[in-house]
Coordinates of C-alpha atoms in Angstrom, one line a residue:
Chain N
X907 CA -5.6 15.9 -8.8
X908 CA -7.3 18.9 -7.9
X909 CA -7.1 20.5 -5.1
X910 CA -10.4 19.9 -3.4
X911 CA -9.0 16.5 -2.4
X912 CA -7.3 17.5 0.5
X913 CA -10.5 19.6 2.1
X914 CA -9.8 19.6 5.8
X915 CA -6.3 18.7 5.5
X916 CA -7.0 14.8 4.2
X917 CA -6.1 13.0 1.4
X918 CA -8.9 10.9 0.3
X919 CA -7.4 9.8 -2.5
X920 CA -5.5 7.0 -0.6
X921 CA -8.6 5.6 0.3
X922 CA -9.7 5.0 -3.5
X923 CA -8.5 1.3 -5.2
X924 CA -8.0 0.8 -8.6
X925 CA -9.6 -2.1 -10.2
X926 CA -8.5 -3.1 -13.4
X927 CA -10.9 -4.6 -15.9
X928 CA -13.9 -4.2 -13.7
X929 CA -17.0 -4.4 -15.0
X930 CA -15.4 -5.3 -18.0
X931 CA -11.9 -5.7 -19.5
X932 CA -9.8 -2.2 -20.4
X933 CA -11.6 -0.6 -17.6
X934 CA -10.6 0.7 -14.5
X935 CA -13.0 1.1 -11.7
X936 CA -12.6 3.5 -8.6
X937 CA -13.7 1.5 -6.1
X938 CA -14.7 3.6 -2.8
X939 CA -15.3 1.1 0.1
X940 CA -12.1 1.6 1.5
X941 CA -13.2 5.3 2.2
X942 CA -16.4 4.2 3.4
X943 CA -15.2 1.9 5.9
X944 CA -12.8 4.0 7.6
X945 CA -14.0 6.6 9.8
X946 CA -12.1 9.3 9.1
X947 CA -11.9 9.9 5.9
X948 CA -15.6 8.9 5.7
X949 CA -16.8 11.6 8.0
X950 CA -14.3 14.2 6.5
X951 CA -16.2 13.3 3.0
X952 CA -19.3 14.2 4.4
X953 CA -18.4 17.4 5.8
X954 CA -16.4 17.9 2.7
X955 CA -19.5 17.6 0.6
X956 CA -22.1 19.5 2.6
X957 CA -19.7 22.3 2.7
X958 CA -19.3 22.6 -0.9
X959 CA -22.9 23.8 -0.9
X960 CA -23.2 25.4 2.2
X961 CA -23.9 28.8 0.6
X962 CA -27.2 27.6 -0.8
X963 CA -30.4 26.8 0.5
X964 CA -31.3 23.2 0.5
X965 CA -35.0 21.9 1.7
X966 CA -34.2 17.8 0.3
X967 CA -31.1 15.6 -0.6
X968 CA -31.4 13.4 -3.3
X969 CA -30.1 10.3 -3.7
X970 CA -28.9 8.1 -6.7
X971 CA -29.9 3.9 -6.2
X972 CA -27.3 2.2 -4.7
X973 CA -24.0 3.9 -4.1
X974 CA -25.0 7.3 -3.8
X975 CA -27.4 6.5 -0.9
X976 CA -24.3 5.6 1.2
X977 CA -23.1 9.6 0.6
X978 CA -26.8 11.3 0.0
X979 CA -28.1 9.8 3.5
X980 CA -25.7 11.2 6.0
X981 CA -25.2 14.7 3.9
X982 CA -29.2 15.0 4.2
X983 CA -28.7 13.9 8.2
X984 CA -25.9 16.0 8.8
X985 CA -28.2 19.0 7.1
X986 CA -30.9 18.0 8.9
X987 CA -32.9 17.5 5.9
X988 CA -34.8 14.6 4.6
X989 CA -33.9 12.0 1.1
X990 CA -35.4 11.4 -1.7
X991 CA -35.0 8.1 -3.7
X992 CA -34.2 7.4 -7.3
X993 CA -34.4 3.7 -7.9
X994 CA -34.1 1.2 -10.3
X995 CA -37.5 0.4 -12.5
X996 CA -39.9 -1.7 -9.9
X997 CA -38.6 -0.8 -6.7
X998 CA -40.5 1.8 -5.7
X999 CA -44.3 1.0 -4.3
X1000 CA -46.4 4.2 -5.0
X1001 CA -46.6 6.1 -8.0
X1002 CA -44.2 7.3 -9.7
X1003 CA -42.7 9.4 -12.5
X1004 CA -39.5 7.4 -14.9
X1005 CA -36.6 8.5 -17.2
X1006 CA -34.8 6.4 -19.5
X1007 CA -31.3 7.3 -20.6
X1008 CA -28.8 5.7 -22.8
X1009 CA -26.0 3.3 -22.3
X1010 CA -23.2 2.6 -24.7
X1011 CA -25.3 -1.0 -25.2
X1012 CA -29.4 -0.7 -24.7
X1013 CA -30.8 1.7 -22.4
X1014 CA -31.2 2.3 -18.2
X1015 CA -34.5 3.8 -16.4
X1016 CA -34.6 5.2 -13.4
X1017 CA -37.9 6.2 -11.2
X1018 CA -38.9 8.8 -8.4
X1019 CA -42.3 8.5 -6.6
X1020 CA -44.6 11.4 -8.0
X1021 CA -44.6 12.8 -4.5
X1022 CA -40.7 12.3 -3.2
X1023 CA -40.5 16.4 -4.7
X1024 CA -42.5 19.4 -3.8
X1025 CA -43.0 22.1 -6.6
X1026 CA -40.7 25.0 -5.6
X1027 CA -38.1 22.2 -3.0
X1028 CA -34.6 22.8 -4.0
X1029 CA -32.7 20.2 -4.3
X1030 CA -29.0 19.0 -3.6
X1031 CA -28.5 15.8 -5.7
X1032 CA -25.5 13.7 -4.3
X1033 CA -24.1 10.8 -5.8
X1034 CA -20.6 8.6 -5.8
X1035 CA -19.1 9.0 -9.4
X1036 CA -19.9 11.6 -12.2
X1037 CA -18.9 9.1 -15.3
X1038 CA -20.7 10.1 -18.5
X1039 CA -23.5 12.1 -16.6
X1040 CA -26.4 9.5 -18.2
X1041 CA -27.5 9.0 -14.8
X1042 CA -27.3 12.6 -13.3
X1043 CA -29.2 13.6 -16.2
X1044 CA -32.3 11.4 -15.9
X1045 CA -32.4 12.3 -12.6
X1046 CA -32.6 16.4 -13.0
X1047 CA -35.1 15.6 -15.9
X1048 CA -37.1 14.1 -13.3
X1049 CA -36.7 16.6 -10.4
X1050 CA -37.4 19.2 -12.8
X1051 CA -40.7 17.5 -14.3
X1052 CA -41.7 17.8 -10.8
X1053 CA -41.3 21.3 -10.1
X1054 CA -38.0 21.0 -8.1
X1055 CA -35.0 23.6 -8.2
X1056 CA -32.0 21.9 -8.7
X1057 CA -29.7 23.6 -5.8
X1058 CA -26.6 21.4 -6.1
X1059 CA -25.2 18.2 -8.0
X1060 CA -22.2 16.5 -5.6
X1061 CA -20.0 14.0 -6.4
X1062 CA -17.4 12.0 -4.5
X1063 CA -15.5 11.7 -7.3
X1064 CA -15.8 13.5 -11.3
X1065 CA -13.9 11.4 -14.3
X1066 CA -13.1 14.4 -16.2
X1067 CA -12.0 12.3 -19.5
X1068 CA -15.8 11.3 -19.2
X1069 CA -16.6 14.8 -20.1
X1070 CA -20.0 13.8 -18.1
X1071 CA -20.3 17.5 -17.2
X1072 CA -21.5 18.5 -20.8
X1073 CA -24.4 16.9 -19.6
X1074 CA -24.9 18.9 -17.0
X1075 CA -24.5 22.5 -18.5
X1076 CA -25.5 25.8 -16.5
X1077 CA -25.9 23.5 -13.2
X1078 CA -24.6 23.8 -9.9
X1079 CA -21.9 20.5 -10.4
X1080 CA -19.1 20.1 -7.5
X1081 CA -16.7 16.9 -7.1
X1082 CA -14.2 16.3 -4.3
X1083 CA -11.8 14.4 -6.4
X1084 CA -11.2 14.4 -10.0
X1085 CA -9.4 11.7 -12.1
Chain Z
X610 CA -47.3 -0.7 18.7
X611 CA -44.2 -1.0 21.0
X612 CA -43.1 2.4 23.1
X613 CA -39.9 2.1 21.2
X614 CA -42.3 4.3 18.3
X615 CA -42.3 7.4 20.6
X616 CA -38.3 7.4 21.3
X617 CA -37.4 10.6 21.8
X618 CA -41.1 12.0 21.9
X619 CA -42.1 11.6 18.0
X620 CA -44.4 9.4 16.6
X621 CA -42.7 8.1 13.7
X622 CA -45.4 5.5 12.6
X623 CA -47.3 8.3 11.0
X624 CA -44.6 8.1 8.7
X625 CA -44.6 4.7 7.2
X626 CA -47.4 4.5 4.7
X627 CA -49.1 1.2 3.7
X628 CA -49.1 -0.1 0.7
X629 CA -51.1 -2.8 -0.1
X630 CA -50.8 -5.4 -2.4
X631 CA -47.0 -4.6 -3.1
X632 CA -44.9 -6.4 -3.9
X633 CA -47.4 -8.6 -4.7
X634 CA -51.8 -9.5 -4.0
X635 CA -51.9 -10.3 -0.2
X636 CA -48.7 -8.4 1.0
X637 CA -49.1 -4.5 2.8
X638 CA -45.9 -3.3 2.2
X639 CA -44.2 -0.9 4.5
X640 CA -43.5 2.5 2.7
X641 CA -40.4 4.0 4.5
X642 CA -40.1 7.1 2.1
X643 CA -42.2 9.7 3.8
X644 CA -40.0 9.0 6.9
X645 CA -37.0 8.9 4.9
X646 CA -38.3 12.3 3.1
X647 CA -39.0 14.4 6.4
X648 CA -36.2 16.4 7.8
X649 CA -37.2 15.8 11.4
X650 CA -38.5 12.4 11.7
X651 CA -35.5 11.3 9.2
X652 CA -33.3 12.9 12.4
X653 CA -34.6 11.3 14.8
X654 CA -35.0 8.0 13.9
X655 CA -31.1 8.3 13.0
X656 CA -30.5 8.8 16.6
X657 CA -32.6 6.7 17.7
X658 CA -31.3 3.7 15.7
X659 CA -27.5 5.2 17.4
X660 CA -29.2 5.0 20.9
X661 CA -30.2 2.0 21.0
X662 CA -26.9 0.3 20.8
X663 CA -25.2 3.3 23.2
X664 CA -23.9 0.7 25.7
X665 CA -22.2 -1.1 22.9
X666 CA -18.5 -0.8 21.8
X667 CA -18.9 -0.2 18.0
X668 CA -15.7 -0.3 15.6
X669 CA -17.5 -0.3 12.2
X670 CA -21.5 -0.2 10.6
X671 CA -22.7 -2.7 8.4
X672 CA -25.5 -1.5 5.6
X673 CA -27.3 -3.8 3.2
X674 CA -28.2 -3.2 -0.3
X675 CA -30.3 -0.9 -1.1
X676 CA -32.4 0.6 1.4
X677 CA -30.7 -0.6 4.7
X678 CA -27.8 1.8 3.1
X679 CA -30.1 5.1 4.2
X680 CA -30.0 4.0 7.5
X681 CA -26.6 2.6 8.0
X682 CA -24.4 5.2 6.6
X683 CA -25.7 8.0 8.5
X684 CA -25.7 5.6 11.7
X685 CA -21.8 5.4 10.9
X686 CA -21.5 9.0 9.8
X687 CA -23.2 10.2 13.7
X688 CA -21.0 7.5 15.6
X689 CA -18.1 8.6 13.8
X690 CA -17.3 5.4 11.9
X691 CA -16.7 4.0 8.6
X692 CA -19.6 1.3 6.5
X693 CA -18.8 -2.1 5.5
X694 CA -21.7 -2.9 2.9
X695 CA -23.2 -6.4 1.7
X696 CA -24.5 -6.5 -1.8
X697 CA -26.3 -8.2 -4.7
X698 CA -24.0 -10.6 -6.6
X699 CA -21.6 -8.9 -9.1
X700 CA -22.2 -5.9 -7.8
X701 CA -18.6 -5.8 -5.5
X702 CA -15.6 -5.3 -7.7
X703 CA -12.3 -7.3 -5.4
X704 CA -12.2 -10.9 -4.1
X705 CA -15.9 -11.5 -2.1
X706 CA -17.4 -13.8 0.4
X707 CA -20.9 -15.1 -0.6
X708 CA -23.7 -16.5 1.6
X709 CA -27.0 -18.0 -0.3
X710 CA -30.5 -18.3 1.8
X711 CA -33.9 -19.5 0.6
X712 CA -37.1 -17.7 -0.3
X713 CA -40.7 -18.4 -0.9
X714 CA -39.2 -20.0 -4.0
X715 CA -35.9 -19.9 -5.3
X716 CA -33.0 -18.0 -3.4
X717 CA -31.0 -15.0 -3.0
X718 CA -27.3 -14.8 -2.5
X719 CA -25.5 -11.5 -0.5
X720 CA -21.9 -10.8 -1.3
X721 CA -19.0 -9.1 1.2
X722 CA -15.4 -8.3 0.3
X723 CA -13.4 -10.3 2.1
X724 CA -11.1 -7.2 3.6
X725 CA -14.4 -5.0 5.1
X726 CA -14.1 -6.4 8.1
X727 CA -11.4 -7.4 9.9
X728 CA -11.0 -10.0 12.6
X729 CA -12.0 -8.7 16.0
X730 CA -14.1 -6.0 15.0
X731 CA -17.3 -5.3 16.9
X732 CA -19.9 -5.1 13.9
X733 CA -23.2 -2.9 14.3
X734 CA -26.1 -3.9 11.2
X735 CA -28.3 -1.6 10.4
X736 CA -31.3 -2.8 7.9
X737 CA -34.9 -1.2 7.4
X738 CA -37.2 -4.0 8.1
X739 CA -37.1 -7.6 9.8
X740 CA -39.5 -10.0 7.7
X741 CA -38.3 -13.3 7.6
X742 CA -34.9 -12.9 8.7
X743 CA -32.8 -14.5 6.1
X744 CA -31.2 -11.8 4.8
X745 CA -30.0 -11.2 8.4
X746 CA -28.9 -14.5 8.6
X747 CA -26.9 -14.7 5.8
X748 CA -25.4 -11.3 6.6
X749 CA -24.4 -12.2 9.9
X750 CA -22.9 -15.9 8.6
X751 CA -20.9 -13.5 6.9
X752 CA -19.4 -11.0 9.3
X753 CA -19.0 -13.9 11.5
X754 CA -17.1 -15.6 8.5
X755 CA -14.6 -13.0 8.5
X756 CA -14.1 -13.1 12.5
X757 CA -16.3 -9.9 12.9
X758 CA -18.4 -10.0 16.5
X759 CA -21.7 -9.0 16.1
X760 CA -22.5 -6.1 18.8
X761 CA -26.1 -5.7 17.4
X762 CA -28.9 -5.8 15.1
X763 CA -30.5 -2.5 14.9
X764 CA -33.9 -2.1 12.3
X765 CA -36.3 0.6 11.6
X766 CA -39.4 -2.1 11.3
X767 CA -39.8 -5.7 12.8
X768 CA -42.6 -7.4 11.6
X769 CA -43.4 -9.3 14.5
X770 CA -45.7 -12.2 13.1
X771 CA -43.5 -13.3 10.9
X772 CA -41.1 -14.2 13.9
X773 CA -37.5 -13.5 11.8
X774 CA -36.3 -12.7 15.4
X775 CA -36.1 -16.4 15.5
X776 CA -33.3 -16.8 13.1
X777 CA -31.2 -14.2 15.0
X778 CA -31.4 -16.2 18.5
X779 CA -28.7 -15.0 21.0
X780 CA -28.0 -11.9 19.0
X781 CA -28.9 -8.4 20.4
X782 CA -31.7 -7.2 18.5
X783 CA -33.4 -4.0 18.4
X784 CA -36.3 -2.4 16.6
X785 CA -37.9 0.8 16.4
X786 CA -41.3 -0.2 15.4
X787 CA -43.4 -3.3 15.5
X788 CA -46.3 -4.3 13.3

């Protein structure tokens, strides 16, 4: 465990439940709703992230379709800032911009109406689990394709063994706990 | 438009864009993102959805999959509290509750883990819009289910003509627009 854990004095960790063989067998999932639903340690987690990039300039939160809206929202409220959606394929109405990435089996696309970025915005990308970084990637292609500076990536939680970072090279990437 | 628009002096309709034909021919769907995407009216429709239910004891918030999650965490996050979250089926990885309602054609079914709420608790949902109501329904089914008590209903949109309210009967439910 790394040190950022215990920000303010808490250990989140306890509030983090190990699922074996969820999704599928030989895996372990970190399931998070028990930090969500307790007060506490879910407002310490957002002060906790929005502190880990309060030394740079942030004009929009993003957030990641469907976990990492439950961290992105209150970060951009707490900031006072506004969100940004990625979504799944067909969920957003206007027009919009997509990125496909790979999976170990087939392939995932995510979307981000054409207008959700300003040229020039930056950007402080939030999200629940940094795994193998597919899905953080996608979504900086996409920021980037429209103009956006990518201020921060935050994670609630980083599986180093995942190496997901390599994916993420010469960017801003923060985690409150690591595994 | 209901006076509820102007809470706190902002006119947050000019927000919501429509978007006709969407999901499919015949429907205007209600764009929420350029609200969600402004710093300011993102702020105050936050504390406005918190206002609303001011007189209320709250122990925990209760956000929906996907987009009631952008208003329901940070509703939590201001009233210093933890989120509970329903979800699509599959998508919750311990031992769930389910509750099914009907659609146009077919039906949908929500899923809530059996230990996010706990007996007693006074339950505040948060969701974006009111259409139909049957989401709600089933949500509340749900909380009840578990021996939650409901202590509101709070939504972004109601969309008055098509009477969901109706569904929700002796609940205390709020809205901060009306179409």
């Amino acid at each position: 465990m790394a040190p950022e854990a215990n920000i303010q004095g808490m250990d989140l960790t306890q509030y983090i439940k190990d699922v074996p063989d969820y999704p599928k067998p030989g895996v372990i999932f970190k399931d998070i709703t028990p930090l969500l639903g307790d007060g506490n340690a879910f407002n310490h987690t957002i002060n906790s992230l929005a502190e880990l990039f309060a030394d740079r300039q942030i004009d929009i939160v993003l957030g990641i379709d469907a976990r990492g809206f439950l961290l992105a929202a209150p970060v951009a409220y707490k900031l006072g800032k506004g969100i940004a959606i990625v979504r799944k394929p067909g969920k957003l109405p206007r027009k919009s911009i997509g990125e496909s990435y790979d999976l170990e089996y087939g392939s995932n696309t995510l979307e981000l109406h054409e207008d959700a970025i300003l040229p020039g915005q930056n950007v402080l990308i939030i999200d629940d689990v940094l795994a193998t970084g597919g899905t953080m990637e996608a979504t900086c292609k996409m920021v980037e394709k429209l103009g956006g500076k990518i201020a921060g990536i935050g994670f609630l939680i980083e599986l180093d063994f995942l190496q997901g970072r390599k994916k993420l090279e010469e960017k801003n990437v923060k985690a409150i706990m690591h595994y």
